[in-house]
Amino acid sequence: MSGLLLSGNVRVNAAVPAADCVAAHARAHASSVPAEDSAASAPESASAQQLFAECALHRYGVSAASRVEACGNDLASLPVILLYRVDGLSRSQALADLQREGALSDGSEYAQRAPAMLSFAYQGAAAGKGQGAAWIERRVVEWTDLCLAGRLRFSNQR
């Protein structure tokens, strides 16, 4: 589902430092996906993560170093959670689906971060009709900015 970020056309307020980093990751990831029926190789995916990390450290400084990996991982999982809102599900329906899938009970970093992502997904106005992809891109940049700046809190930080 991270394909929603593959457009390479992340158009958000350029004043948000994370915008460049999300766009760089999206471009690198898009260029590394060889075909729809095959996965990108590990070195190519690592390249997208490395570009993201370099950009994040440049934009946010060394104080962001401990958050870069987790924030980069969110680039794949947050769009999936945002889709619940775009698809018109209520927050309680989205939460029930995540629980049904066991996504919140396995003790993983995702299980710890997903409730905050879900809360974030339902803050503010929803996407306008036909604006789902752009809304998701904008919200991913907003989340990534909060994440890299250290303004997100989770029950069990890395």
PDB file of C-alpha atoms in Angstrom:
ATOM      1  CA  MET A   1       0.000   0.000   0.000  1.00  0.00           C
ATOM      2  CA  SER A   2       2.966   2.314   0.206  1.00  0.00           C
ATOM      3  CA  GLY A   3       2.401   2.785  -3.528  1.00  0.00           C
ATOM      4  CA  LEU A   4       0.382   5.861  -2.693  1.00  0.00           C
ATOM      5  CA  LEU A   5       3.662   7.608  -2.028  1.00  0.00           C
ATOM      6  CA  LEU A   6       5.227   6.453  -5.257  1.00  0.00           C
ATOM      7  CA  SER A   7       3.933   9.274  -7.380  1.00  0.00           C
ATOM      8  CA  GLY A   8       7.045  11.271  -6.618  1.00  0.00           C
ATOM      9  CA  ASN A   9       4.839  14.348  -6.751  1.00  0.00           C
ATOM     10  CA  VAL A  10       4.540  15.077  -3.063  1.00  0.00           C
ATOM     11  CA  ARG A  11       3.117  18.592  -3.177  1.00  0.00           C
ATOM     12  CA  VAL A  12       2.994  20.083   0.268  1.00  0.00           C
ATOM     13  CA  ASN A  13       4.157  23.242   1.912  1.00  0.00           C
ATOM     14  CA  ALA A  14       7.882  23.353   1.167  1.00  0.00           C
ATOM     15  CA  ALA A  15       8.410  25.077   4.512  1.00  0.00           C
ATOM     16  CA  VAL A  16       7.889  21.696   6.185  1.00  0.00           C
ATOM     17  CA  PRO A  17      11.397  20.188   6.256  1.00  0.00           C
ATOM     18  CA  ALA A  18      10.048  16.643   6.058  1.00  0.00           C
ATOM     19  CA  ALA A  19       8.523  17.309   2.625  1.00  0.00           C
ATOM     20  CA  ASP A  20      11.893  17.008   0.893  1.00  0.00           C
ATOM     21  CA  CYS A  21      12.739  13.844   2.804  1.00  0.00           C
ATOM     22  CA  VAL A  22       9.422  12.142   2.052  1.00  0.00           C
ATOM     23  CA  ALA A  23       9.719  13.128  -1.606  1.00  0.00           C
ATOM     24  CA  ALA A  24      13.309  11.827  -1.830  1.00  0.00           C
ATOM     25  CA  HIS A  25      12.236   8.519  -0.285  1.00  0.00           C
ATOM     26  CA  ALA A  26       9.261   8.251  -2.658  1.00  0.00           C
ATOM     27  CA  ARG A  27      11.394   8.950  -5.740  1.00  0.00           C
ATOM     28  CA  ALA A  28      14.072   6.451  -4.691  1.00  0.00           C
ATOM     29  CA  HIS A  29      11.488   3.839  -3.849  1.00  0.00           C
ATOM     30  CA  ALA A  30       9.601   4.387  -7.113  1.00  0.00           C
ATOM     31  CA  SER A  31      12.750   4.007  -9.167  1.00  0.00           C
ATOM     32  CA  SER A  32      13.658   0.807  -7.338  1.00  0.00           C
ATOM     33  CA  VAL A  33      10.398  -1.070  -7.921  1.00  0.00           C
ATOM     34  CA  PRO A  34      11.188  -3.180 -10.985  1.00  0.00           C
ATOM     35  CA  ALA A  35       7.734  -4.550 -11.795  1.00  0.00           C
ATOM     36  CA  GLU A  36       4.362  -4.960 -10.164  1.00  0.00           C
ATOM     37  CA  ASP A  37       4.732  -8.696  -9.746  1.00  0.00           C
ATOM     38  CA  SER A  38       8.132  -8.561  -8.053  1.00  0.00           C
ATOM     39  CA  ALA A  39       9.432  -6.884  -4.941  1.00  0.00           C
ATOM     40  CA  ALA A  40      12.231  -4.343  -4.862  1.00  0.00           C
ATOM     41  CA  SER A  41      15.569  -5.784  -3.881  1.00  0.00           C
ATOM     42  CA  ALA A  42      16.881  -5.169  -0.398  1.00  0.00           C
ATOM     43  CA  PRO A  43      19.740  -2.899  -1.576  1.00  0.00           C
ATOM     44  CA  GLU A  44      17.320  -0.705  -3.532  1.00  0.00           C
ATOM     45  CA  SER A  45      14.940  -0.390  -0.566  1.00  0.00           C
ATOM     46  CA  ALA A  46      17.920   0.371   1.639  1.00  0.00           C
ATOM     47  CA  SER A  47      18.841   3.138  -0.789  1.00  0.00           C
ATOM     48  CA  ALA A  48      15.442   4.804  -0.290  1.00  0.00           C
ATOM     49  CA  GLN A  49      15.842   4.514   3.472  1.00  0.00           C
ATOM     50  CA  GLN A  50      19.394   5.853   3.264  1.00  0.00           C
ATOM     51  CA  LEU A  51      18.283   8.875   1.227  1.00  0.00           C
ATOM     52  CA  PHE A  52      15.529   9.501   3.759  1.00  0.00           C
ATOM     53  CA  ALA A  53      17.991   9.228   6.650  1.00  0.00           C
ATOM     54  CA  GLU A  54      20.500  11.594   5.033  1.00  0.00           C
ATOM     55  CA  CYS A  55      17.790  14.144   4.313  1.00  0.00           C
ATOM     56  CA  ALA A  56      16.309  13.827   7.808  1.00  0.00           C
ATOM     57  CA  LEU A  57      19.680  14.368   9.470  1.00  0.00           C
ATOM     58  CA  HIS A  58      20.388  17.323   7.206  1.00  0.00           C
ATOM     59  CA  ARG A  59      16.985  18.943   7.837  1.00  0.00           C
ATOM     60  CA  TYR A  60      16.495  18.062  11.509  1.00  0.00           C
ATOM     61  CA  GLY A  61      20.054  17.690  12.766  1.00  0.00           C
ATOM     62  CA  VAL A  62      21.733  14.969  14.781  1.00  0.00           C
ATOM     63  CA  SER A  63      19.065  15.204  17.481  1.00  0.00           C
ATOM     64  CA  ALA A  64      16.763  13.317  15.073  1.00  0.00           C
ATOM     65  CA  ALA A  65      19.190  10.412  14.612  1.00  0.00           C
ATOM     66  CA  SER A  66      17.464   8.169  17.148  1.00  0.00           C
ATOM     67  CA  ARG A  67      14.098   8.692  15.426  1.00  0.00           C
ATOM     68  CA  VAL A  68      15.090   8.367  11.772  1.00  0.00           C
ATOM     69  CA  GLU A  69      14.618   4.608  11.426  1.00  0.00           C
ATOM     70  CA  ALA A  70      11.176   4.534  13.047  1.00  0.00           C
ATOM     71  CA  CYS A  71      10.013   7.617  11.147  1.00  0.00           C
ATOM     72  CA  GLY A  72      11.247   6.052   7.904  1.00  0.00           C
ATOM     73  CA  ASN A  73       9.397   2.828   8.662  1.00  0.00           C
ATOM     74  CA  ASP A  74       6.218   4.853   9.146  1.00  0.00           C
ATOM     75  CA  LEU A  75       6.379   5.857   5.472  1.00  0.00           C
ATOM     76  CA  ALA A  76       5.149   2.356   4.611  1.00  0.00           C
ATOM     77  CA  SER A  77       2.595   1.838   7.381  1.00  0.00           C
ATOM     78  CA  LEU A  78       0.967   5.245   7.834  1.00  0.00           C
ATOM     79  CA  PRO A  79      -0.598   5.384   4.337  1.00  0.00           C
ATOM     80  CA  VAL A  80      -2.367   2.087   5.043  1.00  0.00           C
ATOM     81  CA  ILE A  81      -3.870   3.513   8.232  1.00  0.00           C
ATOM     82  CA  LEU A  82      -4.812   6.766   6.493  1.00  0.00           C
ATOM     83  CA  LEU A  83      -6.710   4.715   3.918  1.00  0.00           C
ATOM     84  CA  TYR A  84      -9.256   3.776   6.569  1.00  0.00           C
ATOM     85  CA  ARG A  85     -10.271   7.430   6.734  1.00  0.00           C
ATOM     86  CA  VAL A  86     -10.150   7.934   2.969  1.00  0.00           C
ATOM     87  CA  ASP A  87     -12.324   4.838   2.523  1.00  0.00           C
ATOM     88  CA  GLY A  88     -14.925   6.310   4.871  1.00  0.00           C
ATOM     89  CA  LEU A  89     -14.553   3.946   7.813  1.00  0.00           C
ATOM     90  CA  SER A  90     -15.161   5.335  11.270  1.00  0.00           C
ATOM     91  CA  ARG A  91     -12.301   5.359  13.735  1.00  0.00           C
ATOM     92  CA  SER A  92     -13.931   2.553  15.731  1.00  0.00           C
ATOM     93  CA  GLN A  93     -14.325   0.449  12.554  1.00  0.00           C
ATOM     94  CA  ALA A  94     -10.674   1.033  11.673  1.00  0.00           C
ATOM     95  CA  LEU A  95      -9.565   0.107  15.178  1.00  0.00           C
ATOM     96  CA  ALA A  96     -11.712  -3.036  15.090  1.00  0.00           C
ATOM     97  CA  ASP A  97     -10.134  -4.044  11.778  1.00  0.00           C
ATOM     98  CA  LEU A  98      -6.603  -3.565  13.132  1.00  0.00           C
ATOM     99  CA  GLN A  99      -7.511  -5.627  16.202  1.00  0.00           C
ATOM    100  CA  ARG A 100      -9.129  -8.349  14.083  1.00  0.00           C
ATOM    101  CA  GLU A 101      -5.938  -8.597  12.030  1.00  0.00           C
ATOM    102  CA  GLY A 102      -3.884  -8.885  15.214  1.00  0.00           C
ATOM    103  CA  ALA A 103      -1.872  -5.832  14.227  1.00  0.00           C
ATOM    104  CA  LEU A 104      -2.048  -4.281  17.686  1.00  0.00           C
ATOM    105  CA  SER A 105      -1.247  -7.259  19.870  1.00  0.00           C
ATOM    106  CA  ASP A 106       2.029  -8.687  18.585  1.00  0.00           C
ATOM    107  CA  GLY A 107       4.326  -6.399  20.588  1.00  0.00           C
ATOM    108  CA  SER A 108       5.994  -5.018  17.470  1.00  0.00           C
ATOM    109  CA  GLU A 109       7.013  -1.415  16.987  1.00  0.00           C
ATOM    110  CA  TYR A 110       4.102  -1.104  14.557  1.00  0.00           C
ATOM    111  CA  ALA A 111       1.685  -2.345  17.246  1.00  0.00           C
ATOM    112  CA  GLN A 112       2.994   0.375  19.547  1.00  0.00           C
ATOM    113  CA  ARG A 113       2.811   3.143  16.929  1.00  0.00           C
ATOM    114  CA  ALA A 114      -0.412   2.206  15.105  1.00  0.00           C
ATOM    115  CA  PRO A 115      -2.815   3.592  17.746  1.00  0.00           C
ATOM    116  CA  ALA A 116      -1.118   6.999  17.529  1.00  0.00           C
ATOM    117  CA  MET A 117      -1.217   6.836  13.738  1.00  0.00           C
ATOM    118  CA  LEU A 118      -4.909   5.979  13.866  1.00  0.00           C
ATOM    119  CA  SER A 119      -5.589   8.906  16.186  1.00  0.00           C
ATOM    120  CA  PHE A 120      -3.625  11.179  13.842  1.00  0.00           C
ATOM    121  CA  ALA A 121      -5.586   9.878  10.834  1.00  0.00           C
ATOM    122  CA  TYR A 122      -8.856  11.036  12.349  1.00  0.00           C
ATOM    123  CA  GLN A 123      -7.707  14.515  13.403  1.00  0.00           C
ATOM    124  CA  GLY A 124      -8.788  17.433  11.280  1.00  0.00           C
ATOM    125  CA  ALA A 125     -10.723  17.446   8.050  1.00  0.00           C
ATOM    126  CA  ALA A 126     -10.999  14.336   5.912  1.00  0.00           C
ATOM    127  CA  ALA A 127      -9.969  14.200   2.278  1.00  0.00           C
ATOM    128  CA  GLY A 128     -12.287  15.893  -0.174  1.00  0.00           C
ATOM    129  CA  LYS A 129     -13.928  13.835  -2.883  1.00  0.00           C
ATOM    130  CA  GLY A 130     -11.267  12.680  -5.333  1.00  0.00           C
ATOM    131  CA  GLN A 131      -8.454  14.091  -3.163  1.00  0.00           C
ATOM    132  CA  GLY A 132      -7.519  10.940  -1.240  1.00  0.00           C
ATOM    133  CA  ALA A 133      -4.005  10.483  -2.614  1.00  0.00           C
ATOM    134  CA  ALA A 134      -3.052  14.131  -2.144  1.00  0.00           C
ATOM    135  CA  TRP A 135      -4.524  14.125   1.384  1.00  0.00           C
ATOM    136  CA  ILE A 136      -2.548  11.010   2.269  1.00  0.00           C
ATOM    137  CA  GLU A 137       0.678  12.530   0.934  1.00  0.00           C
ATOM    138  CA  ARG A 138       0.074  15.728   2.906  1.00  0.00           C
ATOM    139  CA  ARG A 139      -0.720  13.842   6.112  1.00  0.00           C
ATOM    140  CA  VAL A 140       2.358  11.614   5.720  1.00  0.00           C
ATOM    141  CA  VAL A 141       4.534  14.716   5.482  1.00  0.00           C
ATOM    142  CA  GLU A 142       2.835  16.227   8.549  1.00  0.00           C
ATOM    143  CA  TRP A 143       3.347  13.009  10.565  1.00  0.00           C
ATOM    144  CA  THR A 144       6.951  12.673   9.405  1.00  0.00           C
ATOM    145  CA  ASP A 145       7.671  16.247  10.449  1.00  0.00           C
ATOM    146  CA  LEU A 146       6.221  15.600  13.912  1.00  0.00           C
ATOM    147  CA  CYS A 147       8.121  12.324  14.134  1.00  0.00           C
ATOM    148  CA  LEU A 148      11.524  13.663  13.106  1.00  0.00           C
ATOM    149  CA  ALA A 149      11.121  16.729  15.300  1.00  0.00           C
ATOM    150  CA  GLY A 150      10.473  14.463  18.281  1.00  0.00           C
ATOM    151  CA  ARG A 151       6.950  15.723  18.895  1.00  0.00           C
ATOM    152  CA  LEU A 152       5.301  12.286  18.944  1.00  0.00           C
ATOM    153  CA  ARG A 153       5.099  10.228  22.117  1.00  0.00           C
ATOM    154  CA  PHE A 154       4.567   6.503  22.334  1.00  0.00           C
ATOM    155  CA  SER A 155       4.176   4.234  25.313  1.00  0.00           C
ATOM    156  CA  ASN A 156       7.407   2.371  24.577  1.00  0.00           C
ATOM    157  CA  GLN A 157       9.968   4.392  22.650  1.00  0.00           C
ATOM    158  CA  ARG A 158      12.981   2.736  21.023  1.00  0.00           C
TER     159      ARG A 158
END
